[in-house]
Coordinates of C-alpha atoms in Angstrom, one line a residue:
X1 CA -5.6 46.3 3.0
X2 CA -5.7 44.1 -0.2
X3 CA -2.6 41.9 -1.4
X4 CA -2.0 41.5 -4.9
X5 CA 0.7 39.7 -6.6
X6 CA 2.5 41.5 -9.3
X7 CA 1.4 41.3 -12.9
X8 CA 4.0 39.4 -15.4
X9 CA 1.4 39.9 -18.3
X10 CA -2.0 39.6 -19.5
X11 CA -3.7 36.9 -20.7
X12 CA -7.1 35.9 -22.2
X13 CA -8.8 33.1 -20.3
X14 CA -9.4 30.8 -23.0
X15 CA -5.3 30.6 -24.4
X16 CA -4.9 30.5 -20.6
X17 CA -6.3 27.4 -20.3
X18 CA -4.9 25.6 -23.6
X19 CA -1.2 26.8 -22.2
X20 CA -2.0 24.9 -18.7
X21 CA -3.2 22.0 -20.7
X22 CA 0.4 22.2 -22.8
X23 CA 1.7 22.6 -19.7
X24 CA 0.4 19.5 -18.0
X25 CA 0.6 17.5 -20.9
X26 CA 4.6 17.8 -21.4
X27 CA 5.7 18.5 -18.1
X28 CA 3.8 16.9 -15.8
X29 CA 2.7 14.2 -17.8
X30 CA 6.3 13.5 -18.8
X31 CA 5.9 9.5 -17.1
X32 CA 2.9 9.1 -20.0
X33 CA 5.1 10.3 -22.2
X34 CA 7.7 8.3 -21.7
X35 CA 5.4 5.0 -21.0
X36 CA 4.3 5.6 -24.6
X37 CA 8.0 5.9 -26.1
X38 CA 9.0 2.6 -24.1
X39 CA 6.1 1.2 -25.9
X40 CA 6.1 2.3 -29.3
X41 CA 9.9 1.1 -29.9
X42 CA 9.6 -2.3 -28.8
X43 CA 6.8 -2.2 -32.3
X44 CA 8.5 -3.1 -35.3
X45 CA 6.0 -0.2 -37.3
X46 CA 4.7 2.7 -36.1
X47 CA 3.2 6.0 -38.0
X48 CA 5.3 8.6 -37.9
X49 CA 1.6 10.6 -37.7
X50 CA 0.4 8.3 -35.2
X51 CA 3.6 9.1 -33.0
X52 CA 3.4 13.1 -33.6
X53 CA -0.2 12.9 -32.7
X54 CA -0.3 11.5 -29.1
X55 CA 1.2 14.8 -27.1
X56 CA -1.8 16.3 -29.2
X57 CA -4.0 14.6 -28.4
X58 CA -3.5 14.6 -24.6
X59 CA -3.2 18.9 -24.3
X60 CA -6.9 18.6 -26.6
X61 CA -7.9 16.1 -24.5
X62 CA -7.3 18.1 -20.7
X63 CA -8.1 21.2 -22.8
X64 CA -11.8 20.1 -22.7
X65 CA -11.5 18.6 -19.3
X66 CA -10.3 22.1 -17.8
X67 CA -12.3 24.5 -19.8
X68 CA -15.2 24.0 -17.3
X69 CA -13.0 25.1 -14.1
X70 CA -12.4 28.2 -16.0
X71 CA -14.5 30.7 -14.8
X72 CA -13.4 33.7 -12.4
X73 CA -12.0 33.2 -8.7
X74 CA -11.8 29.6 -9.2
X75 CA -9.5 29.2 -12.1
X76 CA -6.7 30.6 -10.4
X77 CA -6.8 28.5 -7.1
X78 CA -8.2 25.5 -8.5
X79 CA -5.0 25.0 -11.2
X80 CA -2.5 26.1 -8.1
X81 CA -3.9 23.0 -6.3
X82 CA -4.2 20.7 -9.5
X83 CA -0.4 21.8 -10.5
X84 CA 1.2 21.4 -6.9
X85 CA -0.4 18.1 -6.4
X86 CA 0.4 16.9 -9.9
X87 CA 4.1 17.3 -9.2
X88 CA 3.7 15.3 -6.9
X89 CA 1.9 13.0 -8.2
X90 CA 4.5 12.8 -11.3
X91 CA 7.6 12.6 -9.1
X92 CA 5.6 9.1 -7.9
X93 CA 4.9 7.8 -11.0
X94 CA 7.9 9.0 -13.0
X95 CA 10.5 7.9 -10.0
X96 CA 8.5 4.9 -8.1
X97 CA 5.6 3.8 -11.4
X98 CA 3.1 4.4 -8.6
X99 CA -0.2 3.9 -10.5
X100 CA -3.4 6.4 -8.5
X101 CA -6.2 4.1 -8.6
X102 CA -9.0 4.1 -6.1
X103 CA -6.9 1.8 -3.5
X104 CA -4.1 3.8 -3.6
X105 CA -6.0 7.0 -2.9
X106 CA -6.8 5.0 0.0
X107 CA -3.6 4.2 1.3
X108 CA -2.8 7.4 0.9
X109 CA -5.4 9.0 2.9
X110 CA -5.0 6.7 5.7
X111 CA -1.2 6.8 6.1
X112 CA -0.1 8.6 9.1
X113 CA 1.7 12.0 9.2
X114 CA 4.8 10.4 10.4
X115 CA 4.8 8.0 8.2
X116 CA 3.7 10.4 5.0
X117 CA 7.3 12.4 6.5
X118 CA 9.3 9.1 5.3
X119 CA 8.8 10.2 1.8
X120 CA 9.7 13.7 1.9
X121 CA 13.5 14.6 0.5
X122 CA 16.0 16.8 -1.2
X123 CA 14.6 15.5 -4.9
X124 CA 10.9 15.5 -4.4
X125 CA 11.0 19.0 -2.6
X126 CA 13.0 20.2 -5.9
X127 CA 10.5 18.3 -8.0
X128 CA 7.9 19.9 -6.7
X129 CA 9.2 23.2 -6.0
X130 CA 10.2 23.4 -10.1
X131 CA 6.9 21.8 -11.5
X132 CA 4.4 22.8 -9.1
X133 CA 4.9 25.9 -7.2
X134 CA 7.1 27.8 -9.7
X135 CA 3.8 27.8 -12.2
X136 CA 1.5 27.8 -9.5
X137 CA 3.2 31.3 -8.7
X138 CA 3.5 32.2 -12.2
X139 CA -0.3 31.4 -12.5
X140 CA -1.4 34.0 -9.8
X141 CA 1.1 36.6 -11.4
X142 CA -1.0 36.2 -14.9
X143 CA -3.7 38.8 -15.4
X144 CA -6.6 37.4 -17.0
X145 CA -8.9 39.1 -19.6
X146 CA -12.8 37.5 -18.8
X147 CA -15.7 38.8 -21.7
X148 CA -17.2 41.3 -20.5
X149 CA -20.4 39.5 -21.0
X150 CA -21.1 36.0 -19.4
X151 CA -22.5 34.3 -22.6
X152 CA -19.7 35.4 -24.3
X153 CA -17.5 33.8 -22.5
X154 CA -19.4 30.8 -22.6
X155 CA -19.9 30.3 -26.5
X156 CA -15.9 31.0 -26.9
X157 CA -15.4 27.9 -24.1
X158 CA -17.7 25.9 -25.9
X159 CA -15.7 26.4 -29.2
X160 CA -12.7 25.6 -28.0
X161 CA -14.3 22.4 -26.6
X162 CA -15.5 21.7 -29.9
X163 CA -12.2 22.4 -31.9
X164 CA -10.3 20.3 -29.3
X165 CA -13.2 17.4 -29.7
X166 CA -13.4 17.8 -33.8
X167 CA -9.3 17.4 -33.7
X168 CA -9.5 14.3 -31.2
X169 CA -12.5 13.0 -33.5
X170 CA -10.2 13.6 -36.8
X171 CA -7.0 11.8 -35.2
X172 CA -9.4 8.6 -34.3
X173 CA -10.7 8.2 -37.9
X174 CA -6.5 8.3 -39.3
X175 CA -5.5 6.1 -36.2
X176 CA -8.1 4.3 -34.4
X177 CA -6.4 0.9 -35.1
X178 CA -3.2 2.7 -33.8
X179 CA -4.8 3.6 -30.4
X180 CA -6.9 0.9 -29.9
X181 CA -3.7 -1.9 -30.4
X182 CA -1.9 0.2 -28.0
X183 CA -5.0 0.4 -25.1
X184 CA -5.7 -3.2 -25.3
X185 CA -2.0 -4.0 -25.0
X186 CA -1.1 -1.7 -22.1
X187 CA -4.7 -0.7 -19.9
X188 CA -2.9 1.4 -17.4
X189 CA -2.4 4.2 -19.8
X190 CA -5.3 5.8 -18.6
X191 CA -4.8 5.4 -15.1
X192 CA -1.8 7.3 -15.8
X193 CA -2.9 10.7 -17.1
X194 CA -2.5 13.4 -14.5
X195 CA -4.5 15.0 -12.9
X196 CA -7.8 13.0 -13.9
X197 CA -6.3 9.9 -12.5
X198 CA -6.2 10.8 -8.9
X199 CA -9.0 13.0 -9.0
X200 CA -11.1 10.7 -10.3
X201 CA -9.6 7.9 -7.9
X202 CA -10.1 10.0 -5.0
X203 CA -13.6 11.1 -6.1
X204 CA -14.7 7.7 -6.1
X205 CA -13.5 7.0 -2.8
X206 CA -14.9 10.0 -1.1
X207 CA -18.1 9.5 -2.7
X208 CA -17.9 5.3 -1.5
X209 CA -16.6 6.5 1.8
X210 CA -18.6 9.4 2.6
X211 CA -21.9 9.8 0.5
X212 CA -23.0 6.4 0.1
X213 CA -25.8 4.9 3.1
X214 CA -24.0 2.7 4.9
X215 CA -24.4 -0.8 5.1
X216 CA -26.2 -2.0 8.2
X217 CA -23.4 -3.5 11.5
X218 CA -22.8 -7.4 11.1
X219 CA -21.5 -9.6 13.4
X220 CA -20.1 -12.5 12.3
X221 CA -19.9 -16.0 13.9
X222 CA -22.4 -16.1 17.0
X223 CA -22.4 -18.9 16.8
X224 CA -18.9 -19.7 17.9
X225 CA -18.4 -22.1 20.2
X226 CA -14.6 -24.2 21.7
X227 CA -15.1 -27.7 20.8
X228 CA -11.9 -28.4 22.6
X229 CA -9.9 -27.2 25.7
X230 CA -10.4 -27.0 29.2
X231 CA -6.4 -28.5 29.6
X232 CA -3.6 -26.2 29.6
X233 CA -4.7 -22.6 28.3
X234 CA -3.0 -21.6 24.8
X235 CA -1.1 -18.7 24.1
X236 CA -1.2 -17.2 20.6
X237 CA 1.0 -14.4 19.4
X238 CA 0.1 -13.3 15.9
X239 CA 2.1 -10.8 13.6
X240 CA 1.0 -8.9 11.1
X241 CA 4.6 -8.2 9.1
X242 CA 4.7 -4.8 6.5
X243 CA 5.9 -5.5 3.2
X244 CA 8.0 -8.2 3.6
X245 CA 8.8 -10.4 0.2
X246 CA 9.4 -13.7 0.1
X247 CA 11.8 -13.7 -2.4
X248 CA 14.0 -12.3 0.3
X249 CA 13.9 -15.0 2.9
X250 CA 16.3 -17.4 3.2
X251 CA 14.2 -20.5 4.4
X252 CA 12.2 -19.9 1.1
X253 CA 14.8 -20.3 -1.0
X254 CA 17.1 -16.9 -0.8
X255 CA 20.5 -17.3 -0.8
X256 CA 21.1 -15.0 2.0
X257 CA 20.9 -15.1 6.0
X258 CA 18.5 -13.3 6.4
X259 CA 16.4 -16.1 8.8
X260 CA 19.8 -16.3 10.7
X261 CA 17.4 -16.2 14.2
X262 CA 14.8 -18.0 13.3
X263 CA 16.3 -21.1 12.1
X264 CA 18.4 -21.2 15.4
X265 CA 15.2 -21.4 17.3
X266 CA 14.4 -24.9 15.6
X267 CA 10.8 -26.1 14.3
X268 CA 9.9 -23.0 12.8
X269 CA 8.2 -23.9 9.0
X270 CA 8.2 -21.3 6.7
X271 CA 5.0 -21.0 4.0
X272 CA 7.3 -21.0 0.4
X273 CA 4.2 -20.0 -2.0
X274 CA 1.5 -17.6 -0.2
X275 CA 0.2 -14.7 -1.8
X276 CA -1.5 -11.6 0.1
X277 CA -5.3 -10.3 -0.5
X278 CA -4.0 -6.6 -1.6
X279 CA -0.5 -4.8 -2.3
X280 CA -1.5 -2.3 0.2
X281 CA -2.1 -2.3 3.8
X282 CA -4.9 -0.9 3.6
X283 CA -6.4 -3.6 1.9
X284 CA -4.7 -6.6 3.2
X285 CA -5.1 -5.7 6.2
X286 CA -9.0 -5.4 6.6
X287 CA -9.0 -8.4 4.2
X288 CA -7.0 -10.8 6.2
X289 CA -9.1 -10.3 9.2
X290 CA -12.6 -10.3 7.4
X291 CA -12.6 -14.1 6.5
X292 CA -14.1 -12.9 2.9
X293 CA -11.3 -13.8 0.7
X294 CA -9.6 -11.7 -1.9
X295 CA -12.0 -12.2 -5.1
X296 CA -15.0 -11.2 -2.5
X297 CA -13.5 -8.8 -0.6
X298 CA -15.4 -5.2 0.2
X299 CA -14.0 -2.5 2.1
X300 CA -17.2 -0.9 2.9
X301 CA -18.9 -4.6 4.0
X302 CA -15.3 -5.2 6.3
X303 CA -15.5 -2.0 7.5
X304 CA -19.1 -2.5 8.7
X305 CA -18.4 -6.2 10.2
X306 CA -16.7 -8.1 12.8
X307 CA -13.9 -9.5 11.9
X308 CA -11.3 -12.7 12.8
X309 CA -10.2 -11.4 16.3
X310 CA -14.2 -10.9 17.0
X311 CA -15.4 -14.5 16.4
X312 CA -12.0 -15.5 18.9
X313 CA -13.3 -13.3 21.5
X314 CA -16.8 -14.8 21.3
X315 CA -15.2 -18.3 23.0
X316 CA -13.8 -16.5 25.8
X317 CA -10.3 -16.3 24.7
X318 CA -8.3 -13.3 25.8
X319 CA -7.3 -10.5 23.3
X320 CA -4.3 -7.7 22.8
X321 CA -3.5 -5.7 19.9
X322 CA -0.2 -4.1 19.9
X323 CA 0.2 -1.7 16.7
X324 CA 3.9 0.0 15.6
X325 CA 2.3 0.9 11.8
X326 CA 0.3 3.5 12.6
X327 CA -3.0 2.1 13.1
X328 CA -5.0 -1.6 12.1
X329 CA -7.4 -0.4 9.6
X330 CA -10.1 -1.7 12.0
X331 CA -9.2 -4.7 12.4
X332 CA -8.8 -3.9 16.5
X333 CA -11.1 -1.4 16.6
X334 CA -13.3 -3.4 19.2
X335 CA -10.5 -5.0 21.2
X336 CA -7.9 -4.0 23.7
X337 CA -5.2 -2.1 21.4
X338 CA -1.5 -0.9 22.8
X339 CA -0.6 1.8 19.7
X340 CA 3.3 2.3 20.3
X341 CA 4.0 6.2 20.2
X342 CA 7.0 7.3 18.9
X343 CA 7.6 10.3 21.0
X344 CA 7.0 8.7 24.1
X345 CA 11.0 8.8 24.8
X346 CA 11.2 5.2 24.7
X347 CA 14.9 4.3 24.0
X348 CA 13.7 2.4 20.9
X349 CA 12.2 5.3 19.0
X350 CA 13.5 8.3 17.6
X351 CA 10.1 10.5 18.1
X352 CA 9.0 9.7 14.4
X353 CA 9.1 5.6 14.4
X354 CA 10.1 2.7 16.4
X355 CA 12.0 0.0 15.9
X356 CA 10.1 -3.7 16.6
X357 CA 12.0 -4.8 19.3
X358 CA 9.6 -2.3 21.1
X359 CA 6.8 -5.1 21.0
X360 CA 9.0 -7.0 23.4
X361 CA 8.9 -4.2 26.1
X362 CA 6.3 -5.4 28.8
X363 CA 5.7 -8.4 26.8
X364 CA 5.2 -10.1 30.4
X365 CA 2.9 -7.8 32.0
X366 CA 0.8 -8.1 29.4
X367 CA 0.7 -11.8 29.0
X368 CA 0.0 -12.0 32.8
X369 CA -2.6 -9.0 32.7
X370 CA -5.6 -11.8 32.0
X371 CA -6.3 -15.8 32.7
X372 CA -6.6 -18.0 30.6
X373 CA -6.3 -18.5 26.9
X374 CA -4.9 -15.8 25.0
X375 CA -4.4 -14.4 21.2
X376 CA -1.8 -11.5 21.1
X377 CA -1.9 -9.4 17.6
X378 CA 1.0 -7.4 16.8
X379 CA 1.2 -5.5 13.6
X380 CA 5.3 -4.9 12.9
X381 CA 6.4 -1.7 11.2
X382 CA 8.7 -3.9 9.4
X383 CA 10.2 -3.5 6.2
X384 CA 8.1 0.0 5.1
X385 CA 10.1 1.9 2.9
X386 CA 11.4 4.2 1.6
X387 CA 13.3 4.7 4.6
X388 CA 14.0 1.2 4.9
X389 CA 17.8 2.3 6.9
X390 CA 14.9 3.6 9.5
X391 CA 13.5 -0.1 10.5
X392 CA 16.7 -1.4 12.2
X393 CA 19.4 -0.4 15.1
X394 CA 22.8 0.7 14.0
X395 CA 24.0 -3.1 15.8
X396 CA 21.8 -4.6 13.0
X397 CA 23.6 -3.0 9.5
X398 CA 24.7 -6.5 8.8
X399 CA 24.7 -6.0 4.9
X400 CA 26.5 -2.7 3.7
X401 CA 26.7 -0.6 1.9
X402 CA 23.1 0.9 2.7
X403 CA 20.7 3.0 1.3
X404 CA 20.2 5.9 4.1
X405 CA 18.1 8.0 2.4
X406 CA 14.4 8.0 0.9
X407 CA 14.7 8.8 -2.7
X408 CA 15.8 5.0 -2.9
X409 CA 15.6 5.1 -6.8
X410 CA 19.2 6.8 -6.5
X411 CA 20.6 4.6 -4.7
X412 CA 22.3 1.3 -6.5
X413 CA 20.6 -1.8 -6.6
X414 CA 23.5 -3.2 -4.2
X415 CA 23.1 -0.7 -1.6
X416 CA 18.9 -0.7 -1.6
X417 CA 18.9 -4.6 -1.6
X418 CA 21.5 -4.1 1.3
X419 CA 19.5 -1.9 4.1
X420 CA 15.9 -3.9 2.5
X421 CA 17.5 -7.1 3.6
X422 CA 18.5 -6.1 7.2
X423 CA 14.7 -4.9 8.0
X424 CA 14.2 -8.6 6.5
X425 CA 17.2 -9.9 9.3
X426 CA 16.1 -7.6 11.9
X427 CA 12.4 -8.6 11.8
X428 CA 13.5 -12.2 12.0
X429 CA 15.3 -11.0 15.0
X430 CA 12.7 -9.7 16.8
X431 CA 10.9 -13.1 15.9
X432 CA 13.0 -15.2 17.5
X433 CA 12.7 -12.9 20.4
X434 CA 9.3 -13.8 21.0
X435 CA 9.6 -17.9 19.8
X436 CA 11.9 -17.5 23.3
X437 CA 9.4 -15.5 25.1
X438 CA 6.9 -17.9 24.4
X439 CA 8.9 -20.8 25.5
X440 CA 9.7 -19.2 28.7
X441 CA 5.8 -19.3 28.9
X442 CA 5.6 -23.3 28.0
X443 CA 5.2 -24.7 31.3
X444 CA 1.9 -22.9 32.1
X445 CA 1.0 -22.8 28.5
X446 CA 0.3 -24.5 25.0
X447 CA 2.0 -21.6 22.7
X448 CA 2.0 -20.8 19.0
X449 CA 3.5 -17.9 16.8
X450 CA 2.1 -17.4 13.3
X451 CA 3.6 -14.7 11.1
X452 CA 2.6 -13.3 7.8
X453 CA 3.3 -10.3 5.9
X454 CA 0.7 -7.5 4.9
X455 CA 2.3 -7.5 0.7
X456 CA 5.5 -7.5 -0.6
X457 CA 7.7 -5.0 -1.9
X458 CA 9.4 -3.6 -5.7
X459 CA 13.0 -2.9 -5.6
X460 CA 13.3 -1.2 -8.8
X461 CA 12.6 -4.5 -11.0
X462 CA 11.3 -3.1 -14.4
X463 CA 11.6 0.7 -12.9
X464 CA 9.2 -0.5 -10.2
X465 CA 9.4 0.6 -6.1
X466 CA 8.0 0.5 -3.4
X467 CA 4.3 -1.5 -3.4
X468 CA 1.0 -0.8 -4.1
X469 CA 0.1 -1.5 -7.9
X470 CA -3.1 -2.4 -8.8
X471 CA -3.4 -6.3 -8.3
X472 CA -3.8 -7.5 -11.9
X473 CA -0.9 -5.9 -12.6
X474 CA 1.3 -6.0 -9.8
X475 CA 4.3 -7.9 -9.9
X476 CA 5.1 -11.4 -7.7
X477 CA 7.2 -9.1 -6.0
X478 CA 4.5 -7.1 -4.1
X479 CA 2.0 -10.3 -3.4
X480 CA 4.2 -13.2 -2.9
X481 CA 4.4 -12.9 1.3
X482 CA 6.2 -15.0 4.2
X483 CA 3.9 -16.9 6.0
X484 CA 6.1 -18.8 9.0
X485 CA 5.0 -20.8 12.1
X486 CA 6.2 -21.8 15.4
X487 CA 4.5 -24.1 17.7
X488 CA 5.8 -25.3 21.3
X489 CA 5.6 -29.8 21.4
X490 CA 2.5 -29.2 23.7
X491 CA 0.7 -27.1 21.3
X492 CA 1.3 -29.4 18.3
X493 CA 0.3 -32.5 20.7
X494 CA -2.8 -30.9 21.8
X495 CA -3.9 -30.1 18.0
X496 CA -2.9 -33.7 17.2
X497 CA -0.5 -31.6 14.7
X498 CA 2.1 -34.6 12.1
X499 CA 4.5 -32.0 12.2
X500 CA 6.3 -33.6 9.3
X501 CA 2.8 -33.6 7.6
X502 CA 3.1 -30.0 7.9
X503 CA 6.4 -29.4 6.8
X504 CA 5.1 -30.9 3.8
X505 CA 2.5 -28.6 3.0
X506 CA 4.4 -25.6 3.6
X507 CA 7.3 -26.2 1.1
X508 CA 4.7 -28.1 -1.9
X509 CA 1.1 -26.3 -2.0
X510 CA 0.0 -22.9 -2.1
X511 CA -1.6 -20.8 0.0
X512 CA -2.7 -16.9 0.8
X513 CA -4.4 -14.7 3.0
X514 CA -7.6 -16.7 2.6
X515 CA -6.6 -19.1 4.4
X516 CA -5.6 -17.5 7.5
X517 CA -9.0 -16.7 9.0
X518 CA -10.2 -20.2 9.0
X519 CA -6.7 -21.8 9.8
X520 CA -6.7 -19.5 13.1
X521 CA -10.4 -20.6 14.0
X522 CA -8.8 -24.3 13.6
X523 CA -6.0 -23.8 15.7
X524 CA -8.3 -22.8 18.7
X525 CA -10.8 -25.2 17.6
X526 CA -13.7 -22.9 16.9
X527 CA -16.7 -24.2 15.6
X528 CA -18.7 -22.0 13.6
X529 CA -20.6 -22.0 10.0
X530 CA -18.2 -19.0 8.9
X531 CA -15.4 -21.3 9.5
X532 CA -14.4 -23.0 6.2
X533 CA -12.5 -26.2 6.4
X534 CA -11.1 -26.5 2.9
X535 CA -9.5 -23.4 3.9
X536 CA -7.9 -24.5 6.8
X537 CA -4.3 -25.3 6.4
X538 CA -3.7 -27.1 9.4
X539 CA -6.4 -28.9 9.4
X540 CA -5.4 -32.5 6.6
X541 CA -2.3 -32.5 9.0
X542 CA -4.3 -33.4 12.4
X543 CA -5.0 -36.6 13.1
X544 CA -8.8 -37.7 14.8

C-alpha cells in the first residue's frame, strides 16, 4: 500500500525552485541579511540600488546553485534535508554568529550525542519546527509538473540559469565597486550564505577525511632518551581544561574570586598572556599534543602521528588518560585511557555529564597501579556551554542569579556571566583538589600539576557566544587561555627551577600552546631532536 501526502497545489518545477531560493534567501538567510544591514549603516553613502539589489542577488544566486538538484525523486527529499538543516544552521548563526567553516564541521561531527543534547531547547525546537519542517512538509504536499520530455526540461533549467546569471552579471557592471568595498571589508560574508556554507565546509572535510590516501604512520621522537633521574620518581598530572578564558580568572587580573582555591594552596603561578592553537577542541586538542605549532599544524599529519604523551612513554615513564569531554581527539588513542561514563550511576553524574570532581574518584588506585615515574592526563569537561549551570554541584552556585538554561543568548549578561564564572570557581576547586592529592604523594614523589585550557569562550560580546570562530577572526575572547602551574619544593629543586625567575615569566612574556609540548619534554628532561628549546618555557629559569 502506497502513502501519499495530500496535494495543496500544483506547481511547475522550474517556479518551484526560484520560490525555495526566495525562500532561503529571506528566511533562512535572515543573519546575512541582517550582517549586511549592520554593515551598510555604519557607511556614510550607500545606493539606494546597491541596497535593493542584494536580497536579489542572493535568491539568483542559489537559484542557479539549486536548479541542478532539480530533477524528479530527488528534488523533493534533497530540499527537506537542505531546509531542516538550514534552520538549524540559521538559529546558530542568527542566535550564537556561529560561522560553518571546514573546522567547525569538524567539531561538529565529532561532538558526542550527549553533548550535541546540551544544545537542544524550547527556542531552537520552535526555530526549527517553523523554518524547517513546516516547509519541508509543505514541500512534499506540492505537486510538481516535470516536461514531459527530458530535454525540455533541461533547456527551460538552463534558461533560468542564464536569466539568473545575465541579472547577477548586470548588477556587477552598476555596482561592482559597491560589492567589492563591502567583501574586502567584511570576508565572512560568504562563509555565511546558507546552505552552500556548510555543505561546502562539510564536503571538504569528508572528502580530506575520507577520500584522500592517507599519509603514511609516523613516530616521532625515537630517539628520546632521560638525561636526568634515577632519584625520587616524579609525578605529573596534566589537565586539559574546556573553554576556559582568561579574562575570567582572578589571578590574571579579574576582579572576581574565582581562583578562591587555588590561591589558598600557595605557589601556584598563573600564565597571564597564552593563546591556544584553535577555538575548538577539536583542533586544539590534537594540536597541543602534536608538538607542530599552530601556523604548521595539520589534522590529517596529527592524526597519522604520535604525539606528546608518545615521546614520554618512550623513556619509560608511566601513562593514564582520564577523559570527562567525551573523547581526546587521539591524542590517547595509544595509551591507557579511563573515559568517565555518565550513566554509570556514579553519584557525580546525572546519566548525561559529570561533574570534575569525578577525576578525583580512585585518584589513589590509580597512582599506585604502576612504579615509578608517572604523567596523568585528564581532560576536564569544564566550562562547555551552553549548559554552563550543568558543570557545577548545587553547593557551588556561588554567583547568582544563573543562567539554567541553554538558549543562553536570553538570558542577561548578569545571569550568564554568573553560572560561566562558577564552572570557572568550580574547576579551580577541583584543582586545588588534586595540588592536595599530590602533596599527600610528596614524600615518595617529586610532583607537578600543569593546567591549560583547550580555547576560550564568547559571552555575547559583539552578539558573539559560545567558541569556535574561524581563528583570524575570532575574538581574544575564545584564544586567550589559562595556563597555571604547581610544583611541590622537591620538584622545583630537582629541575634547578628560580621559582621567582618563573613568576617572572608568567606575569611579563607571552606564551601559547606551542610551547607546551617542548616545555613538558623539559620538565622530564627528555632529550630528543623534536624537542625545541626556544620553546621551552621553563627552561631560561633553571640554573646548570
Amino acid at each position: 500500500m502506497r502513502l501519499s501526502m495530500p496535494v495543496l497545489f500544483r506547481m511547475r518545477v522550474i517556479p518551484l525552485i526560484l520560490l525555495l531560493a526566495v525562500v532561503f534567501a529571506t528566511l533562512l538567510n535572515w543573519p546575512v541579511l541582517l550582517h549586511f544591514y549592520q554593515i551598510l549603516t555604519a557607511l556614510e553613502h550607500v545606493k539606494a540600488g546597491f541596497v535593493i539589489s542584494i536580497p536579489l542577488v542572493l535568491i539568483a544566486a542559489l537559484n542557479v546553485v539549486f536548479m541542478p538538484f532539480s530533477v524528479r525523486y530527488l528534488l523533493k527529499p534533497f530540499f527537506a534535508v537542505l531546509l531542516i538543516t538550514g534552520a538549524i544552521a540559521s538559529y546558530a548563526t542568527l542566535h550564537y554568529k556561529v560561522m560553518f567553516d571546514q573546522s567547525m564541521i569538524q567539531n561538529i561531527l565529532e561532538t558526542d550525542s550527549q553533548e550535541a543534547t546540551s544544545y537542544l531547547n524550547g527556542t531552537i525546537i520552535l526555530w526549527v519546527a517553523l523554518t524547517g519542517v513546516l516547509p519541508a512538509v509543505l514541500l512534499f504536499m506540492v505537486k510538481i509538473d516535470y516536461c514531459a520530455k527530458w530535454y525540455q526540461g533541461l533547456i527551460y533549467r538552463l534558461l533560468s540559469m542564464l536569466v539568473s546569471l545575465v541579472f547577477i552579471g548586470g548588477v556587477a557592471a552598476l555596482y561592482y565597486q559597491d560589492y567589492a568595498s563591502v567583501g574586502r571589508n567584511n570576508p565572512t560574508l560568504n562563509k555565511e550564505i546558507i546552505p552552500t556554507n556548510y555543505i561546502y565546509s562539510a564536503a571538504r572535510y569528508l572528502q580530506k577525511t575520507y577520500f584522500t590516501a592517507r599519509i603514511p604512520f609516523q613516530t616521532l621522537g625515537d630517539d628520546a632518551r632521560r638525561t636526568a633521574g634515577n632519584g625520587k620518581p616524579t609525578l605529573m598530572f596534566l589537565v586539559i581544561g574546556e573553554t576556559a578564558r582568561s579574562q575570567n580568572y582572578q589571578m590574571n587580573g579579574y576582579t572576581r574570586d574565582t581562583n578562591a582555591y587555588t590561591v589558598r594552596e600557595g605557589d601556584v603561578i598563573s600564565f597571564a598572556d597564552v593563546h591556544s592553537c584553535g577555538t575548538a577542541t577539536a583542533v586544539s586538542v590534537p594540536c597541543l599534543f602534536s608538538g607542530m605549532g599552530r601556523k604548521h599544524y595539520d589534522a590529517e599529519k596529527a592524526a597519522n602521528s604520535e604525539g606528546l604523551l608518545d615521546v614520554v612513554h618512550k623513556t619509560g615513564v608511566s601513562l593514564l588518560w582520564k577523559e570527562n569531554d567525551g573523547g581526546c581527539k587521539g591524542a590517547c588513542k595509544r595509551i591507557p585511557t579511563i573515559e568517565i561514563k555518565p550513566t554509570a550511576g556514579n553519584n557525580m553524574c546525572d546519566g548525561e555529564t559529570c561533574y570534575d570532581g569525578v577525576m578525583l574518584e580512585n585518584l589513589d588506585a590509580e597512582i599506585t597501579a604502576t612504579p615509578g615515574d608517572k604523567l596523568m592526563a585528564f581532560h576536564f569537561i569544564g566550562s562547555h556551554g551552553p549548559t554552563y549551570y550543568r558543570r557545577y554541584p548545587p553547593a557551588f552556585r556561588h554567583y547568582m542569579p544563573e543562567c539554567a538554561r541553554s538558549d543562553i543568548e536570553n538570558c542577561t549578561q548578569e545571569e550568564l556571566v554568573n553560572t560561566y564564572d562558577n564552572t570557572v570557581r568550580y574547576t579551580d576547586y577541583v584543582l586545588a583538589q588534586m595540588i592536595d592529592k599530590l602533596k599527600k604523594y610528596a614524600d615518595r614523589y617529586n610532583t607537578v600539576l600543569i593546567y591549560v585550557s583547550d580555547h576560550g569562550e564568547s559571552l555575547g560580546e559583539n552578539g558573539l557566544y559560545l567558541h569556535g570562530t574561524p581563528y583570524k577572526l575570532a575574538p581574544e575572547q575564545q584564544t586567550h587561555v589559562p595556563l597555571q602551574v604547581w610544583m611541590s619544593p622537591g620538584f622545583s629543586a630537582a629541575k634547578h627551577l628560580d621559582m621567582a625567575c618563573l613568576k617572572n615569566a608568567a606575569a611579563h612574556n607571552a606564551w601559547s600552546h606551542d610551547n607546551l609540548f617542548s616545555s613538558v619534554l623539559g620538565l622530564w628532561d627528555i632529550a630528543t631532536q623534536v624537542y625545541d628549546p626556544q620553546l621551552d618555557m621553563f627552561r631560561p629559569c633553571r640554573a646548570g
